[in-house]
Short mmCIF file of C-alpha atoms and ligand atoms in Angstrom, two decimals:
data_model
loop_
_atom_site.label_atom_id
_atom_site.label_comp_id
_atom_site.label_asym_id
_atom_site.label_seq_id
_atom_site.Cartn_x
_atom_site.Cartn_y
_atom_site.Cartn_z
CA MET A 488 21.05 -59.46 -50.37
CA LEU A 489 18.04 -57.89 -47.55
CA THR A 490 19.61 -59.62 -44.85
CA ASP A 491 23.05 -57.93 -45.12
CA LYS A 492 21.28 -55.09 -45.10
CA ILE A 493 19.43 -55.33 -42.12
CA GLN A 494 22.61 -56.65 -40.09
CA SER A 495 24.23 -53.71 -41.30
CA LEU A 496 21.30 -51.32 -40.50
CA LEU A 497 20.86 -52.74 -36.95
CA GLY A 498 24.66 -51.44 -36.67
CA GLU A 499 23.84 -48.08 -37.73
CA VAL A 500 20.69 -47.65 -35.18
CA ALA A 501 22.87 -48.54 -32.41
CA ASP A 502 25.16 -45.25 -33.03
CA LEU A 503 22.72 -42.61 -34.11
CA GLN A 504 22.98 -39.37 -32.59
CA ALA A 505 20.75 -36.41 -32.43
CA ALA A 506 22.32 -32.65 -31.02
CA ASP A 507 18.98 -31.14 -30.68
CA ALA A 508 15.38 -31.63 -32.01
CA LYS A 509 15.60 -30.90 -35.64
CA ALA A 510 18.18 -33.12 -35.99
CA LEU A 511 15.87 -36.33 -34.19
CA GLU A 512 13.14 -34.75 -36.35
CA GLU A 513 15.64 -35.71 -39.51
CA LEU A 514 16.49 -39.15 -38.30
CA ARG A 515 12.72 -40.15 -37.93
CA ILE A 516 12.03 -38.71 -41.79
CA LYS A 517 15.33 -40.44 -42.88
CA TYR A 518 13.94 -43.95 -41.30
CA LEU A 519 10.25 -44.05 -40.66
CA SER A 520 8.71 -41.56 -42.93
CA LYS A 521 6.80 -43.09 -45.97
CA LYS A 522 9.63 -42.66 -47.96
CA GLY A 523 12.15 -43.65 -45.35
CA VAL A 524 14.68 -46.63 -45.32
CA ILE A 525 12.35 -49.07 -43.32
CA ASN A 526 9.35 -48.49 -46.04
CA GLY A 527 11.98 -49.35 -48.72
CA LEU A 528 13.10 -52.44 -47.00
CA MET A 529 9.47 -53.30 -47.02
CA GLY A 530 9.31 -52.88 -50.60
CA GLU A 531 11.94 -55.30 -51.08
CA PHE A 532 10.46 -57.88 -48.31
CA ARG A 533 7.99 -58.33 -50.81
CA ASP A 534 10.06 -60.16 -53.33
CA VAL A 535 11.94 -62.22 -51.24
CA ALA A 536 11.63 -65.81 -51.16
CA PRO A 537 8.54 -67.55 -49.18
CA GLU A 538 10.78 -69.58 -47.34
CA SER A 539 13.00 -66.78 -46.27
CA LYS A 540 9.83 -64.62 -45.55
CA ARG A 541 9.65 -65.75 -41.70
CA GLU A 542 13.11 -65.14 -40.60
CA ILE A 543 14.05 -62.31 -42.78
CA GLY A 544 10.32 -60.50 -41.65
CA MET A 545 11.22 -61.70 -37.89
CA LYS A 546 15.06 -59.05 -38.34
CA LEU A 547 12.59 -56.35 -39.92
CA ASN A 548 10.72 -56.01 -37.00
CA GLU A 549 13.71 -56.09 -34.98
CA LEU A 550 15.40 -53.22 -36.90
CA LYS A 551 12.28 -51.30 -36.59
CA THR A 552 11.53 -51.71 -33.18
CA ALA A 553 15.40 -50.67 -32.35
CA LEU A 554 14.83 -47.85 -34.57
CA GLN A 555 11.65 -46.89 -32.36
CA ASP A 556 13.63 -47.31 -29.24
CA LYS A 557 16.50 -45.83 -30.28
CA LEU A 558 14.18 -42.33 -31.15
CA ASN A 559 12.67 -42.40 -28.24
CA GLU A 560 15.85 -42.57 -26.05
CA LEU A 561 17.36 -40.06 -28.38
CA ARG A 562 13.86 -38.05 -27.51
CA GLU A 563 14.00 -38.65 -23.64
CA GLY A 564 17.60 -37.34 -23.54
CA LEU A 565 16.98 -33.82 -25.03
CA ALA A 566 14.07 -33.38 -22.68
CA THR A 567 16.33 -33.79 -19.24
CA LYS A 568 18.93 -31.37 -21.39
CA GLU A 569 16.48 -28.52 -22.02
CA ASP A 570 15.41 -29.07 -18.18
CA ASP A 571 19.21 -29.34 -16.62
CA HIS A 572 20.01 -25.84 -15.21
CA SER A 573 23.14 -26.99 -14.10
CA ASP A 574 24.68 -23.63 -15.29
CA LEU A 575 22.78 -21.00 -13.56
CA ASP A 576 23.94 -19.16 -10.75
CA LEU A 577 21.17 -18.83 -8.02
CA THR A 578 23.53 -17.17 -5.72
CA ARG A 579 24.59 -14.26 -8.14
CA THR A 580 23.39 -10.52 -6.55
CA PRO A 581 20.34 -9.51 -8.42
CA TYR A 582 20.10 -6.54 -10.97
CA PRO A 583 19.35 -3.72 -8.26
CA ILE A 584 15.68 -2.78 -8.35
CA ALA A 585 14.80 0.96 -8.22
CA MET A 586 12.50 0.73 -4.77
CA GLY A 587 9.89 3.30 -4.38
CA THR A 588 9.38 4.86 -1.06
CA ARG A 589 5.96 5.50 1.14
CA HIS A 590 5.57 9.70 1.21
CA PRO A 591 7.04 10.49 4.44
CA LEU A 592 2.98 11.93 5.08
CA SER A 593 1.52 8.45 4.48
CA ILE A 594 4.47 7.16 6.95
CA VAL A 595 3.45 9.65 9.65
CA LYS A 596 -0.69 8.94 9.28
CA ASN A 597 -0.30 5.31 8.60
CA GLU A 598 1.49 5.55 12.39
CA ILE A 599 -1.03 7.53 14.05
CA ILE A 600 -3.63 5.21 12.61
CA ASP A 601 -1.56 2.39 14.09
CA ILE A 602 -1.52 3.55 17.44
CA PHE A 603 -4.87 4.70 17.49
CA SER A 604 -6.11 1.20 16.15
CA ARG A 605 -4.28 -0.51 19.12
CA LEU A 606 -6.14 1.58 21.41
CA GLY A 607 -9.36 0.58 19.95
CA PHE A 608 -10.34 3.21 17.21
CA SER A 609 -11.86 2.27 13.99
CA ILE A 610 -11.19 4.23 10.60
CA ALA A 611 -13.87 6.74 9.30
CA ASP A 612 -13.81 8.69 5.76
CA GLY A 613 -15.98 11.46 4.51
CA PRO A 614 -15.68 13.93 1.28
CA GLU A 615 -13.30 16.67 0.85
CA VAL A 616 -16.19 18.79 -1.08
CA GLU A 617 -18.73 19.50 1.84
CA ASP A 618 -21.16 21.16 2.76
CA ASP A 619 -21.38 24.11 5.15
CA TRP A 620 -23.41 22.22 7.53
CA HIS A 621 -20.99 19.47 8.21
CA VAL A 622 -18.04 21.62 8.07
CA PHE A 623 -19.39 24.32 10.14
CA SER A 624 -23.43 24.61 11.22
CA SER A 625 -23.52 21.16 12.94
CA LEU A 626 -20.55 21.90 14.50
CA ASN A 627 -21.14 24.76 16.60
CA PHE A 628 -19.73 27.53 14.54
CA PRO A 629 -21.74 30.73 14.94
CA GLU A 630 -23.14 32.19 11.62
CA ASP A 631 -20.52 35.02 12.25
CA HIS A 632 -17.33 32.98 13.18
CA PRO A 633 -14.39 34.03 11.78
CA ALA A 634 -13.64 30.79 10.11
CA ARG A 635 -16.12 31.07 7.94
CA ASP A 636 -14.41 34.02 6.39
CA MET A 637 -14.02 34.09 2.73
CA GLN A 638 -10.15 34.33 3.96
CA ASP A 639 -9.58 30.91 5.21
CA THR A 640 -12.57 28.84 3.40
CA PHE A 641 -12.28 27.92 -0.40
CA PHE A 642 -15.96 27.85 -1.62
CA VAL A 643 -17.11 26.07 -4.90
CA GLU A 644 -18.08 28.73 -7.34
CA GLN A 645 -21.81 29.82 -7.40
CA HIS A 646 -22.62 27.42 -4.25
CA PRO A 647 -22.01 29.48 -1.39
CA ASP A 648 -23.13 26.36 0.71
CA ILE A 649 -20.30 24.03 -0.81
CA VAL A 650 -16.46 24.36 0.13
CA LEU A 651 -13.37 22.29 0.55
CA ARG A 652 -13.40 20.89 3.99
CA THR A 653 -11.30 23.23 6.16
CA HIS A 654 -10.97 20.41 8.60
CA THR A 655 -11.25 16.74 9.24
CA SER A 656 -13.84 17.56 11.97
CA SER A 657 -16.37 17.31 9.36
CA VAL A 658 -16.25 14.00 9.17
CA GLN A 659 -16.86 13.63 13.51
CA SER A 660 -20.79 14.94 12.08
CA ARG A 661 -20.81 12.57 9.32
CA VAL A 662 -20.25 9.84 11.55
CA MET A 663 -22.29 10.62 14.44
CA GLU A 664 -24.95 11.30 11.82
CA ASN A 665 -24.73 7.62 10.82
CA SER A 666 -24.09 5.58 13.84
CA LYS A 667 -25.24 5.23 17.19
CA PRO A 668 -23.06 5.52 20.09
CA PRO A 669 -20.75 4.03 21.35
CA ILE A 670 -18.21 5.55 18.72
CA ARG A 671 -14.56 5.39 18.50
CA VAL A 672 -13.23 6.69 15.13
CA LEU A 673 -10.37 7.96 13.49
CA CYS A 674 -10.58 10.35 10.85
CA PRO A 675 -7.59 10.76 8.40
CA GLY A 676 -7.64 13.28 5.50
CA ARG A 677 -6.73 16.05 3.01
CA VAL A 678 -8.06 19.73 4.12
CA TYR A 679 -7.92 22.84 1.99
CA ARG A 680 -7.42 26.63 3.83
CA ASN A 681 -6.95 29.68 1.72
CA GLU A 682 -3.44 30.88 2.49
CA ALA A 683 -0.58 32.11 0.57
CA ILE A 684 1.69 29.13 0.09
CA SER A 685 4.87 29.43 1.89
CA ALA A 686 7.54 27.59 3.98
CA ARG A 687 5.18 27.22 6.78
CA ALA A 688 1.73 27.76 5.48
CA HIS A 689 0.07 25.81 2.43
CA CYS A 690 -3.70 25.61 0.40
CA PHE A 691 -3.96 21.93 1.58
CA PHE A 692 -2.67 19.95 4.29
CA HIS A 693 -3.29 16.61 6.26
CA GLN A 694 -5.20 16.02 9.89
CA VAL A 695 -6.00 13.41 11.74
CA GLU A 696 -9.12 14.02 13.74
CA GLY A 697 -10.25 11.45 16.32
CA LEU A 698 -14.01 10.71 18.36
CA TYR A 699 -15.27 8.65 21.16
CA ILE A 700 -18.61 8.97 22.26
CA ASP A 701 -19.94 6.78 25.28
CA LYS A 702 -21.92 7.08 28.23
CA ASP A 703 -18.99 7.52 30.80
CA VAL A 704 -16.22 9.70 28.68
CA SER A 705 -14.48 12.09 30.85
CA PHE A 706 -11.52 14.62 30.66
CA THR A 707 -9.33 12.55 32.32
CA ASP A 708 -9.75 9.36 29.42
CA LEU A 709 -8.77 12.14 26.78
CA LYS A 710 -5.89 13.23 28.77
CA GLN A 711 -4.59 9.22 29.34
CA VAL A 712 -5.39 8.62 25.41
CA LEU A 713 -3.29 11.55 24.04
CA LEU A 714 -0.67 10.79 26.84
CA THR A 715 -0.11 7.31 25.39
CA PHE A 716 -0.28 8.66 21.64
CA ALA A 717 2.61 11.11 22.56
CA ARG A 718 4.77 8.59 23.79
CA GLU A 719 4.09 5.99 20.99
CA MET A 720 4.84 8.37 18.75
CA PHE A 721 7.56 10.62 20.55
CA GLY A 722 9.20 8.12 23.00
CA PRO A 723 8.66 7.03 26.52
CA ASP A 724 10.11 9.96 27.96
CA THR A 725 7.80 12.45 26.22
CA LYS A 726 6.06 14.69 28.30
CA ILE A 727 2.26 16.76 27.73
CA ARG A 728 0.82 19.93 28.49
CA LEU A 729 -2.80 21.16 28.03
CA ARG A 730 -3.48 24.68 27.63
CA PRO A 731 -6.63 25.85 28.00
CA SER A 732 -8.12 27.13 24.18
CA TYR A 733 -11.45 27.72 22.48
CA PHE A 734 -13.02 25.55 19.62
CA PRO A 735 -16.69 26.15 18.96
CA PHE A 736 -17.32 22.23 18.53
CA THR A 737 -15.75 21.45 22.33
CA GLU A 738 -16.21 22.52 26.04
CA PRO A 739 -13.75 22.63 27.69
CA SER A 740 -11.04 23.02 24.87
CA ALA A 741 -7.43 22.52 25.06
CA GLU A 742 -4.44 22.32 23.11
CA MET A 743 -1.52 19.76 23.52
CA ASP A 744 2.15 20.70 23.67
CA ILE A 745 4.65 17.79 23.88
CA SER A 746 7.95 18.19 25.22
CA CYS A 747 10.13 19.52 22.25
CA ASN A 748 11.74 16.42 20.88
CA ILE A 749 14.32 17.86 19.18
CA CYS A 750 15.86 19.52 22.28
CA GLY A 751 14.54 16.98 24.78
CA GLY A 752 12.99 19.76 26.78
CA LYS A 753 15.78 21.69 27.17
CA GLY A 754 15.48 24.70 24.98
CA CYS A 755 16.19 24.88 20.85
CA ALA A 756 15.51 27.05 18.07
CA PHE A 757 12.59 24.61 16.75
CA CYS A 758 10.71 25.09 20.05
CA LYS A 759 11.74 29.12 20.42
CA GLN A 760 13.67 27.89 23.38
CA THR A 761 10.42 26.83 25.26
CA GLY A 762 10.99 23.21 25.63
CA TRP A 763 7.52 22.65 24.50
CA VAL A 764 5.53 22.41 20.98
CA GLU A 765 1.92 22.31 19.90
CA ILE A 766 1.03 19.09 18.39
CA LEU A 767 -2.90 19.13 18.69
CA GLY A 768 -6.38 20.73 19.62
CA CYS A 769 -8.69 18.89 21.69
CA GLY A 770 -11.64 18.96 23.89
CA MET A 771 -14.88 17.46 25.52
CA VAL A 772 -17.67 17.33 22.54
CA ASP A 773 -20.00 20.14 22.97
CA PRO A 774 -23.26 19.17 24.00
CA ASN A 775 -25.06 21.39 21.22
CA VAL A 776 -22.97 19.25 18.49
CA LEU A 777 -24.15 16.05 19.99
CA GLU A 778 -27.74 17.54 20.12
CA ALA A 779 -27.24 18.57 16.25
CA ASN A 780 -26.20 15.50 15.23
CA GLY A 781 -28.94 13.82 16.66
CA ILE A 782 -26.90 12.23 20.43
CA ASP A 783 -29.01 12.83 23.26
CA SER A 784 -26.50 14.78 25.39
CA LYS A 785 -27.79 14.40 28.83
CA VAL A 786 -26.88 10.43 27.94
CA TYR A 787 -23.84 10.76 26.40
CA LYS A 788 -20.51 12.48 26.38
CA GLY A 789 -17.72 12.32 24.23
CA TYR A 790 -13.95 13.75 23.55
CA ALA A 791 -12.26 14.74 20.14
CA PHE A 792 -8.97 15.46 18.92
CA GLY A 793 -7.17 16.87 15.79
CA MET A 794 -3.62 17.20 14.74
CA GLY A 795 -2.19 18.18 11.58
CA VAL A 796 0.35 15.31 9.81
CA GLU A 797 2.46 17.91 8.53
CA ARG A 798 2.83 19.01 11.90
CA ILE A 799 4.11 15.67 13.70
CA THR A 800 5.91 14.68 10.93
CA ASN A 801 8.09 18.11 10.62
CA LEU A 802 8.29 17.15 14.53
CA LYS A 803 10.17 13.52 13.51
CA TYR A 804 11.94 14.35 10.50
CA GLN A 805 12.62 18.37 11.09
CA VAL A 806 11.08 19.17 7.24
CA LYS A 807 11.80 22.75 7.17
CA ASP A 808 9.78 23.94 4.62
CA LEU A 809 6.05 22.28 3.90
CA ARG A 810 6.45 23.12 0.01
CA LEU A 811 8.35 19.70 -0.09
CA PHE A 812 5.96 17.48 0.60
CA SER A 813 3.57 18.41 -2.30
CA GLU A 814 6.67 19.11 -5.08
CA ASN A 815 7.66 15.28 -5.32
CA ASP A 816 11.21 15.91 -5.60
CA VAL A 817 12.58 12.46 -5.62
CA ARG A 818 15.22 13.24 -3.53
CA PHE A 819 13.49 14.38 -0.51
CA LEU A 820 11.39 11.32 -1.05
CA ASP A 821 13.95 9.03 -0.98
CA GLU A 822 15.70 10.19 2.03
CA PHE A 823 12.43 8.32 3.65
CA THR A 824 13.16 4.78 2.29
CA ALA A 825 14.28 3.61 5.43
CA ALA A 826 11.74 4.64 7.21
CA ASN A 827 9.05 2.67 4.92
N1 DAH B 2022 -10.48 20.96 13.66
C1 DAH B 2022 -9.54 22.02 14.50
C2 DAH B 2022 -8.47 22.59 13.50
O1 DAH B 2022 -8.43 22.14 12.27
C3 DAH B 2022 -8.44 20.81 14.98
C4 DAH B 2022 -9.60 20.13 16.51
C5 DAH B 2022 -9.61 20.68 17.54
C6 DAH B 2022 -10.45 19.22 16.46
C7 DAH B 2022 -10.15 20.76 18.91
C8 DAH B 2022 -10.40 18.79 17.16
C9 DAH B 2022 -10.99 19.15 18.52
O2 DAH B 2022 -11.77 17.67 17.14
O3 DAH B 2022 -11.11 18.80 19.42
O4 DAH B 2022 -7.73 23.20 14.02
#
């Protein structure tokens, strides 16, 4: 009898289970597809006597709705199962990730930039392949100055006027020709010199140049800025000492020493027992340089300084061999992970 079949199917529907999406789909096909159980019953329903049609039709609808509800219920159950992450342990230590490190020269360069940024300096950049004008002539180098000698400078073949810059002072000149005072810039960059490679010399290294031009700039301003820099970089007890020197582009010129930060000024092998180590060159911008770069030297004055990043890094971290900086030995670079 059709009624009995429907009745027993209603019981069956209540107990349906589906372990996964595949099983659920099989149930749908079995009961609700074209050739499924429900459509089979519909076929039988056509032969039902007219007086029973209403009652059995209602039963049949009840079965169909129950089936659809059941399958929906099973589908929802499966979806929440997929979202269930209760077996995930979020407290577990992650897999160790090998972290890269910043290069020691970058660490120190960034620190230098940081200190001078706080003093109001912005950053300027210039080309490493430069012309003679920006590297030498505009900076008041006399024609026969030894720094122009083939020994020191890399020339670009067949272009006697094009060189690899030997110092970042070349950027001074580029900044002056492109902007009006007041100028307060820091120029970090790589420089090249034709030197035999050893523990103490390399054919390329890094410098940071500083330039300040305004109406009332004095040597005292320069000294104060450099003292602030030395103390920020090497600690509050650091002393500075300025010794008269010569650079074509500054007048007067000086070299600055700091109290040896390795022995605290008492004297050690690093400072050759003197208690002092040289860290930079500086001076008041020579009026010839201002004029050569289009700045009126009667109105404006300036100071400049230049330091080697390798030198500062050696002082901070006691790197004994310059070659380590360019060999990319991971064992060396790894030592700076903590300084990042
Ligand atoms: N350019 C110099 C060098 O390479 C360093 C230097 C000295 C830069 C004195 C300056 C300065 O700006 O005033 O040795």
